[in-house]
Coordinates of C-alpha atoms and ligand atoms in Angstrom, one line a residue:
M1 CA 67.5 111.2 76.7
E2 CA 65.4 114.1 76.4
V3 CA 67.9 116.8 77.1
F4 CA 70.2 114.4 75.5
L5 CA 68.5 115.1 72.0
E6 CA 68.8 118.7 72.8
N7 CA 72.2 118.6 73.4
I8 CA 73.1 117.0 70.7
I9 CA 70.7 119.7 68.6
I10 CA 72.6 122.3 69.9
Y11 CA 75.9 120.4 69.6
T12 CA 74.8 120.1 65.6
L13 CA 74.0 124.0 65.0
V14 CA 77.2 124.8 66.5
A15 CA 78.8 122.9 64.5
V16 CA 76.8 124.5 61.3
I17 CA 77.2 127.2 62.3
I18 CA 80.8 127.1 62.3
I19 CA 81.9 125.5 59.2
G20 CA 79.3 127.4 57.7
I21 CA 81.8 131.0 59.0
F22 CA 84.8 128.9 58.4
Y23 CA 83.3 128.4 55.1
L24 CA 82.5 131.9 54.7
Y25 CA 86.0 133.0 55.1
L26 CA 87.7 130.4 52.7
K27 CA 85.5 131.7 50.3
T28 CA 85.9 135.6 51.1
H29 CA 88.9 134.7 50.8
K30 CA 89.5 133.0 48.2
Y31 CA 87.9 136.0 45.8
E32 CA 90.4 138.4 47.4
S33 CA 93.3 136.5 46.2
K34 CA 91.1 135.9 42.8
Q35 CA 91.3 139.9 43.0
T36 CA 94.6 140.2 43.8
L37 CA 96.1 138.1 41.9
E38 CA 94.3 139.7 38.6
K39 CA 95.6 143.3 39.9
I40 CA 98.9 142.0 40.1
K41 CA 99.0 140.3 36.5
R42 CA 97.4 144.1 34.9
A43 CA 100.1 145.5 37.3
K44 CA 102.7 143.2 35.8
E45 CA 101.3 144.2 31.6
Y46 CA 101.1 148.3 32.5
G47 CA 105.0 148.3 34.4
F48 CA 103.6 149.0 38.0
H49 CA 104.3 146.4 39.6
E50 CA 108.2 146.3 39.5
P51 CA 109.1 148.6 42.5
V52 CA 111.1 151.8 41.2
S53 CA 112.6 152.9 44.4
L54 CA 111.2 152.9 47.9
H55 CA 108.5 149.8 48.6
P56 CA 108.4 147.7 51.9
V57 CA 109.8 144.2 51.1
I58 CA 106.9 141.7 53.2
N59 CA 108.4 138.4 55.2
E60 CA 106.0 136.0 54.0
D61 CA 107.4 133.4 56.9
I62 CA 105.7 136.3 59.6
C63 CA 103.0 137.5 58.0
I64 CA 99.6 136.9 59.3
G65 CA 97.2 138.7 56.6
S66 CA 96.6 140.9 58.8
G67 CA 96.0 143.2 56.0
A68 CA 96.1 146.0 58.5
C69 CA 98.6 146.7 55.8
V70 CA 96.4 147.2 52.8
V71 CA 94.3 148.8 55.3
A72 CA 97.1 151.7 56.1
C73 CA 97.7 152.8 52.5
P74 CA 96.2 155.5 50.8
E75 CA 97.8 155.2 47.4
N76 CA 95.5 152.4 46.8
D77 CA 96.9 148.9 45.6
I78 CA 100.2 149.2 46.1
I79 CA 99.7 146.0 48.8
G80 CA 97.0 143.0 48.1
L81 CA 96.3 139.7 49.9
V82 CA 97.3 136.4 48.3
N83 CA 95.8 133.5 50.7
G84 CA 96.3 135.1 53.2
K85 CA 99.5 136.5 53.1
G86 CA 100.6 140.1 52.0
K87 CA 101.9 140.5 48.5
L88 CA 102.9 144.3 46.4
I89 CA 100.7 144.6 43.2
N90 CA 101.9 148.0 41.6
A91 CA 104.6 148.2 43.7
S92 CA 105.9 151.9 41.6
H93 CA 103.6 153.8 42.3
C94 CA 104.2 153.5 46.7
V95 CA 105.5 156.8 47.7
G96 CA 107.7 155.6 50.4
H97 CA 105.0 157.2 53.5
G98 CA 105.9 154.3 55.5
A99 CA 101.9 154.1 56.5
C100 CA 102.1 149.9 55.8
F101 CA 105.2 149.7 58.3
H102 CA 103.8 150.9 60.8
A103 CA 100.5 148.8 60.5
C104 CA 102.0 145.9 60.7
P105 CA 100.8 143.8 64.5
V106 CA 103.5 141.3 63.8
E107 CA 106.9 143.2 61.6
A108 CA 106.5 141.4 59.4
I109 CA 107.3 144.8 57.2
T110 CA 110.4 146.4 55.7
L111 CA 110.8 149.4 53.8
V112 CA 114.1 149.1 51.3
M113 CA 115.6 151.5 48.7
G114 CA 116.1 149.7 45.2
T115 CA 115.9 146.4 45.0
E116 CA 118.8 143.6 43.4
K117 CA 118.2 144.1 40.1
R118 CA 116.6 148.2 39.7
G119 CA 119.1 149.9 42.0
V120 CA 118.5 153.8 42.9
E121 CA 121.2 156.3 43.1
L122 CA 121.5 158.0 46.5
P123 CA 124.8 160.6 47.6
H124 CA 127.2 159.4 49.6
V125 CA 125.7 161.2 54.0
S126 CA 127.6 161.0 56.7
P127 CA 125.9 160.1 60.1
E128 CA 126.1 164.0 60.3
Y129 CA 124.6 164.3 57.4
E130 CA 127.1 166.6 55.4
T131 CA 128.1 165.4 51.7
N132 CA 131.4 164.5 50.9
V133 CA 131.8 168.3 50.7
R134 CA 132.9 169.5 53.2
G135 CA 130.0 172.2 53.9
I136 CA 127.2 170.9 52.5
Y137 CA 125.0 168.9 54.1
I138 CA 121.9 166.6 52.7
A139 CA 118.3 166.2 55.0
G140 CA 115.2 165.0 53.8
E141 CA 114.2 162.5 51.4
L142 CA 116.7 163.9 48.9
G143 CA 119.7 160.9 51.2
G144 CA 116.9 158.6 50.6
M145 CA 114.0 158.1 53.6
G146 CA 111.2 159.7 52.0
L147 CA 108.5 160.7 55.5
I148 CA 107.3 164.1 56.2
K149 CA 108.4 163.1 59.5
N150 CA 111.6 161.9 58.6
A151 CA 112.8 164.7 56.9
I152 CA 111.9 167.6 59.8
E153 CA 113.9 165.1 61.8
Q154 CA 116.1 165.4 59.6
G155 CA 116.4 169.2 58.6
K156 CA 116.4 169.4 62.2
K157 CA 119.8 167.4 63.4
A158 CA 121.1 168.8 60.1
V159 CA 121.4 172.2 61.6
D160 CA 122.1 170.6 64.8
S161 CA 125.2 169.7 63.3
M162 CA 126.8 172.2 60.8
V163 CA 126.1 174.1 64.2
Q164 CA 129.7 172.8 65.2
S165 CA 131.4 174.2 63.2
I166 CA 130.2 177.4 61.6
E167 CA 133.1 179.6 62.4
K168 CA 132.9 181.9 64.7
K169 CA 133.8 184.7 62.2
H170 CA 133.6 185.0 59.0
S171 CA 133.3 186.7 55.6
S172 CA 130.5 185.6 54.0
K173 CA 127.4 186.4 53.8
Y174 CA 125.2 184.1 55.4
D175 CA 126.0 181.0 58.4
I176 CA 123.6 179.0 56.3
I177 CA 122.1 179.2 53.2
I178 CA 118.9 176.0 52.8
I179 CA 117.5 174.9 49.7
G180 CA 114.3 173.8 49.4
A181 CA 111.1 174.9 51.3
G182 CA 110.0 171.1 51.5
P183 CA 108.8 169.2 55.6
A184 CA 113.3 169.2 55.3
G185 CA 113.4 172.6 54.9
I186 CA 111.1 174.4 56.6
A187 CA 112.7 172.1 59.8
A188 CA 116.1 173.3 59.0
T189 CA 114.9 176.9 58.7
L190 CA 112.9 176.9 61.8
R191 CA 116.4 175.4 64.1
A192 CA 118.4 177.5 62.4
A193 CA 116.2 180.5 63.8
E194 CA 116.0 179.1 67.5
H195 CA 120.0 178.7 67.1
N196 CA 120.0 182.4 66.4
L197 CA 122.2 181.6 62.7
N198 CA 122.1 184.4 59.6
F199 CA 120.5 182.2 57.7
L200 CA 118.8 182.1 53.8
T201 CA 116.0 179.6 52.6
I202 CA 115.6 179.9 49.2
E203 CA 112.4 177.9 47.3
Q204 CA 112.2 177.3 43.2
D205 CA 108.5 176.9 43.9
S206 CA 106.3 178.0 46.9
I207 CA 106.8 176.2 50.5
G208 CA 105.6 173.3 51.3
G209 CA 107.4 170.9 48.8
T210 CA 106.1 167.7 47.8
V211 CA 103.2 168.1 49.9
F212 CA 102.7 170.8 48.4
S213 CA 102.0 169.4 45.0
F214 CA 100.6 166.1 46.5
P215 CA 97.0 165.2 43.6
R216 CA 94.6 163.8 47.4
A217 CA 94.1 166.1 50.1
K218 CA 95.3 164.1 52.7
V219 CA 98.2 163.4 54.2
V220 CA 99.0 160.2 56.2
M221 CA 101.4 161.3 59.7
T222 CA 102.3 157.9 61.3
S223 CA 103.6 159.6 64.7
P224 CA 103.5 162.1 66.6
V225 CA 107.0 165.0 65.7
E226 CA 108.9 168.2 67.4
I227 CA 108.5 171.1 65.6
P228 CA 110.9 173.5 65.6
L229 CA 109.7 176.9 68.0
F230 CA 106.1 175.5 68.1
G231 CA 106.3 171.8 70.0
K232 CA 104.3 168.5 69.2
V233 CA 102.3 167.5 67.2
K234 CA 99.5 164.5 66.7
L235 CA 98.7 164.9 62.7
Y236 CA 98.0 161.5 62.0
E237 CA 95.7 162.2 59.8
T238 CA 95.7 165.9 58.0
T239 CA 95.0 167.7 55.2
K240 CA 97.7 169.3 53.2
S241 CA 96.3 172.8 53.1
E242 CA 96.3 171.8 57.0
L243 CA 100.0 171.6 57.4
I244 CA 101.5 173.8 54.8
D245 CA 98.9 177.1 57.4
L246 CA 100.5 175.5 60.2
W247 CA 104.2 176.0 58.7
S248 CA 103.3 179.0 57.4
E249 CA 101.7 180.3 60.1
I250 CA 104.4 179.2 62.2
L251 CA 107.9 181.0 59.9
A252 CA 104.9 184.4 60.1
K253 CA 104.6 184.6 63.6
N254 CA 108.7 184.1 63.8
K255 CA 108.7 187.1 61.6
I256 CA 110.9 184.0 59.0
S257 CA 110.7 184.5 55.2
I258 CA 111.6 182.2 52.5
N259 CA 112.7 183.1 49.1
E260 CA 110.0 181.9 47.4
N261 CA 110.3 181.2 43.6
E262 CA 113.8 181.3 43.4
K263 CA 115.7 178.1 42.2
V264 CA 119.8 178.0 42.7
S265 CA 121.8 176.6 39.5
E266 CA 124.6 176.2 41.1
I267 CA 126.9 176.3 44.1
I268 CA 131.1 177.1 44.2
K269 CA 132.9 176.4 47.0
Y270 CA 135.5 178.8 47.8
D271 CA 137.7 178.8 50.8
N272 CA 135.9 178.0 53.6
S273 CA 133.4 179.0 51.8
F274 CA 130.2 178.5 49.0
K275 CA 128.8 181.1 46.3
V276 CA 124.8 179.7 45.8
I277 CA 124.1 181.3 42.2
T278 CA 120.3 181.8 42.0
N279 CA 118.4 182.8 38.5
Q280 CA 117.7 185.6 40.4
E281 CA 121.4 185.9 43.2
E282 CA 124.7 185.4 43.5
Y283 CA 125.0 184.3 48.1
T284 CA 128.6 184.0 49.8
T285 CA 127.2 181.1 52.9
Q286 CA 129.4 178.9 54.7
K287 CA 127.6 175.9 55.1
V288 CA 125.2 175.5 52.5
L289 CA 121.5 172.2 53.3
L290 CA 120.6 170.8 50.9
A291 CA 117.0 170.0 51.0
I292 CA 115.8 169.2 47.2
G293 CA 113.8 166.3 47.4
R294 CA 114.2 163.8 45.2
R295 CA 111.5 165.0 42.6
G296 CA 113.7 167.9 40.5
S297 CA 112.3 171.1 38.7
P298 CA 109.7 170.1 36.2
R299 CA 111.7 170.0 32.2
K300 CA 110.7 172.6 30.5
L301 CA 110.0 172.5 26.8
G302 CA 112.1 175.2 25.6
V303 CA 110.3 176.9 23.2
P304 CA 109.2 181.2 22.2
G305 CA 106.8 181.7 24.5
E306 CA 107.1 179.4 28.0
N307 CA 107.8 182.0 30.0
S308 CA 104.5 183.4 30.0
E309 CA 102.6 183.7 32.6
K310 CA 99.9 181.7 31.0
V311 CA 102.3 178.3 31.7
Y312 CA 102.1 176.2 34.9
Y313 CA 103.3 173.1 35.1
K314 CA 100.9 171.7 38.4
L315 CA 97.9 172.3 38.3
L316 CA 96.4 173.2 41.8
E317 CA 92.6 174.5 42.4
P318 CA 91.0 173.2 39.9
E319 CA 87.6 173.9 40.6
L320 CA 88.7 177.6 40.2
I321 CA 89.0 177.1 36.6
H322 CA 86.5 177.5 34.3
N323 CA 85.4 177.8 30.2
K324 CA 89.2 178.7 29.5
K325 CA 90.8 177.1 26.2
I326 CA 93.1 174.8 27.7
L327 CA 95.9 172.7 26.4
V328 CA 97.8 170.2 28.8
V329 CA 100.8 168.6 27.4
G330 CA 102.0 165.7 28.3
G331 CA 101.0 161.5 28.0
G332 CA 101.4 160.6 31.6
D333 CA 99.3 160.3 34.7
S334 CA 100.1 163.7 35.6
A335 CA 99.2 165.4 32.0
I336 CA 95.7 162.8 32.2
E337 CA 94.5 163.6 35.0
S338 CA 95.2 167.1 34.9
A339 CA 93.2 166.9 31.4
L340 CA 90.2 165.4 33.3
L341 CA 89.6 167.3 35.6
L342 CA 90.3 170.8 34.4
A343 CA 87.4 169.2 31.2
E344 CA 85.3 168.7 34.3
E345 CA 85.1 172.0 35.6
G346 CA 83.9 172.7 32.0
N347 CA 87.1 173.4 29.9
E348 CA 87.9 173.7 26.5
V349 CA 90.9 170.8 26.9
S350 CA 93.6 169.1 24.4
L351 CA 96.2 167.0 24.8
S352 CA 99.2 167.2 22.9
Y353 CA 101.0 164.3 23.2
R354 CA 104.5 163.5 21.2
S355 CA 103.3 159.5 20.8
N356 CA 100.2 157.7 18.8
S357 CA 99.2 156.2 21.8
F358 CA 99.3 156.4 26.1
K359 CA 101.1 153.8 27.5
R360 CA 102.0 153.1 31.5
L361 CA 99.2 155.1 32.5
K362 CA 97.3 153.8 35.8
P363 CA 94.8 151.0 34.8
K364 CA 91.9 153.7 36.0
N365 CA 93.0 157.0 34.1
F366 CA 93.7 154.7 31.1
K367 CA 90.2 153.2 30.8
R368 CA 89.3 157.5 32.3
I369 CA 90.8 158.9 29.2
E370 CA 89.6 157.1 26.2
D371 CA 86.3 157.1 28.1
A372 CA 86.6 161.4 28.0
I373 CA 87.8 161.2 24.4
K374 CA 84.8 159.2 22.5
L375 CA 82.2 161.9 25.2
K376 CA 84.2 164.5 23.4
L377 CA 85.7 165.6 26.5
V378 CA 89.1 166.1 25.2
N379 CA 90.6 166.4 22.7
V380 CA 94.3 164.2 22.4
L381 CA 96.1 165.5 19.6
Y382 CA 99.1 162.9 19.0
N383 CA 102.0 162.5 17.7
S384 CA 102.4 166.7 18.7
T385 CA 105.1 168.9 20.5
V386 CA 104.3 172.3 20.4
K387 CA 106.0 174.7 18.9
E388 CA 105.2 178.7 20.4
I389 CA 102.9 179.4 22.7
T390 CA 101.4 183.4 21.9
H391 CA 99.1 185.5 24.1
D392 CA 96.1 183.5 22.4
K393 CA 97.8 181.0 20.7
V394 CA 99.7 177.5 20.9
I395 CA 102.0 177.0 17.5
L396 CA 101.6 172.6 17.7
N397 CA 104.2 170.5 15.1
F398 CA 102.6 166.8 14.3
Q399 CA 105.2 164.4 13.0
N400 CA 103.4 164.0 9.8
G401 CA 104.5 168.0 8.6
T402 CA 101.6 169.7 9.5
I403 CA 101.7 172.6 11.7
A404 CA 98.3 173.5 13.5
E405 CA 97.5 177.1 15.9
I406 CA 94.7 177.0 18.3
E407 CA 93.0 179.1 20.2
N408 CA 94.1 179.1 23.4
D409 CA 94.7 180.6 27.1
L410 CA 95.9 177.9 29.4
V411 CA 98.9 175.8 28.9
Y412 CA 99.8 173.4 31.0
V413 CA 103.0 171.3 30.7
F414 CA 104.1 167.7 32.3
I415 CA 106.2 166.4 31.1
G416 CA 108.2 164.7 33.5
G417 CA 111.3 166.7 35.3
E418 CA 114.8 167.0 35.9
L419 CA 115.6 164.5 38.7
P420 CA 118.5 165.8 40.9
N421 CA 121.7 163.8 40.5
K422 CA 123.3 166.3 38.4
F423 CA 122.6 169.1 40.0
L424 CA 124.8 167.2 42.7
E425 CA 127.0 166.1 40.5
K426 CA 128.0 169.7 39.5
I427 CA 128.5 170.2 43.0
G428 CA 130.8 167.4 43.3
I429 CA 129.1 165.1 45.8
K430 CA 129.6 161.4 45.4
I431 CA 126.5 158.9 44.3
T432 CA 126.2 155.5 44.6
K433 CA 123.9 152.9 43.7
K434 CA 121.8 150.9 46.2
F435 CA 120.5 147.8 45.4
G436 CA 117.8 146.5 48.2
E437 CA 119.2 148.7 51.1
A438 CA 117.1 148.7 53.8
V439 CA 115.9 151.9 55.6
L440 CA 112.9 151.1 57.8
K441 CA 113.5 147.8 60.1
H442 CA 112.2 147.1 63.4
Ligands
LIG1 C1 102.6 161.2 46.2 C2 102.6 161.6 47.3 C3 101.9 161.7 48.6 C4 102.4 161.7 49.4 N1 101.8 161.2 50.9 C5 102.7 161.7 52.3 C6 101.7 161.1 52.9 O1 100.7 161.0 53.0 N2 102.8 160.9 54.3 C7 103.8 161.0 54.5 O2 104.3 161.6 55.7 N3 105.1 161.7 53.6 C8 104.2 161.5 52.3 N4 104.9 161.3 51.1 C9 106.1 161.9 51.0 C10 106.5 162.9 51.4 O3 105.6 163.7 50.4 C11 108.2 163.3 50.8 O4 109.0 162.5 51.4 C12 108.5 165.1 52.2 O5 108.0 165.8 51.2 C13 110.6 164.9 51.4 O6 110.5 166.3 51.8 P1 111.4 167.0 51.8 O7 111.8 168.4 52.3 O8 113.4 166.1 51.7 O9 111.5 167.1 50.0 P2 110.2 167.7 48.8 O10 109.0 168.1 49.6 O11 110.5 167.1 47.8 O12 111.1 169.4 49.1 C14 112.1 169.5 48.1 C15 112.0 171.6 48.3 O13 113.2 172.1 47.0 C16 112.5 172.3 46.2 N5 113.8 172.4 45.6 C17 114.1 171.9 44.2 N6 115.1 171.9 43.6 C18 115.1 172.7 43.8 C19 116.2 174.3 43.2 N7 117.6 173.9 42.8 N8 116.8 175.6 44.5 C20 115.6 175.8 44.9 N9 114.6 175.0 45.1 C21 114.8 173.8 44.8 C22 110.6 172.2 45.5 O14 110.3 172.6 44.9 C23 110.6 171.3 46.9 O15 109.7 172.3 47.7 C24 104.3 160.8 49.6 C25 104.5 161.5 48.6 C26 104.2 161.9 47.4 C27 104.8 161.4 46.2

């Protein structure tokens, strides 16, 4: 009898514990779902819910709600869980590095380019990476696939493919000109050196490409990659500076220099070769590799004084800038984040924005800039545009017709970029729209 009672007590206790755990599990799930649904609602209000370019598509029939995709994504709140299934939240913030795709234990994620409603324009590229303009090749994100590893792989393969058709004797100065020194351009450069080609790499900015301008230090690489003239690297989690240092080291060790701060503006085909025109020189080459990514070139203000050394289009080391009078131009996330970072370093920051309120900001940035305005950390000059930049001042036009002159040491311009499609069209490269095509599929 006693044993029977003991057993009943043990079974009851076990049942209570199991029910308790199940209850807690359901409660956590319910809370998680509620949170995600609220985030989705906010993302829709701010216009971030609709994907713009590359984004994950979750097959709910397969998804088991492990949450591995949520944990793996370093961008925050791209995916969340609702009732144990993955759902897109701020899909427009996806940068396409595919960490979610690789993390999913049941292969429920596909990486897709564009949506049925919103197409993405991509250049036509053959499996050999050649465009419809014979002799011009494309590697990296410009072709549609966004990942450091993919860019590196494509850079190498494109050069391998170009080598096949370089004439042994030609009158051009170079065999290959590589445009862009992001992951694709650097890998292509190293591969070109491995092939003993006569090549030149031109970069409008500095080496590193998009990686160089990441707003965060952490870089995710989901699998090892083979770097020419170096070997296999297993950088599952690294920092942008480590990665850029590694590239710089390999380039230096092999005595390869890249023409930085030189922008290619035109490519002209003649006979069997090309003339590549930059803001500094004209070069002739047999083949051209476009590794220019999809982020384009920063848009300029087009005002007197803009070419002076105190004007920047990228904020790199805010921690080194103190006690300056700074004007940040723009009203997007980059402008707001930069203004806030500079204000935190004890600078006197003004922000010139042509509209009367901020639209389409990340909710967090919206709140942060509102707080900074209240605390007088950033002086926002709504309805204003820059008229002129002098060595110690900036002159601003306001919509009501007034003109203001403010003292100034540095100007940071974040007014978007010129996308590369125009450049491609000028060269004659065909562009087609992709409406929801899978780029990474299990
Ligand atoms: C915020 C953010 C975070 C990301 N995080 C990751 C991550 O963690 N892991 C990952 O794998 N991927 C990540 N990605 C994606 C990754 O950065 C890109 O897929 C990769 O950099 C693409 O390489 P690319 O060489 O094709 O182009 P890019 O890196 O964009 O390089 C192109 C280069 O071409 C230059 N260029 C452009 N036009 C010209 C011209 N006319 N003349 C001369 N030079 C020109 C540009 O200045 C640039 O340096 C991230 C992207 C972003 C935006």
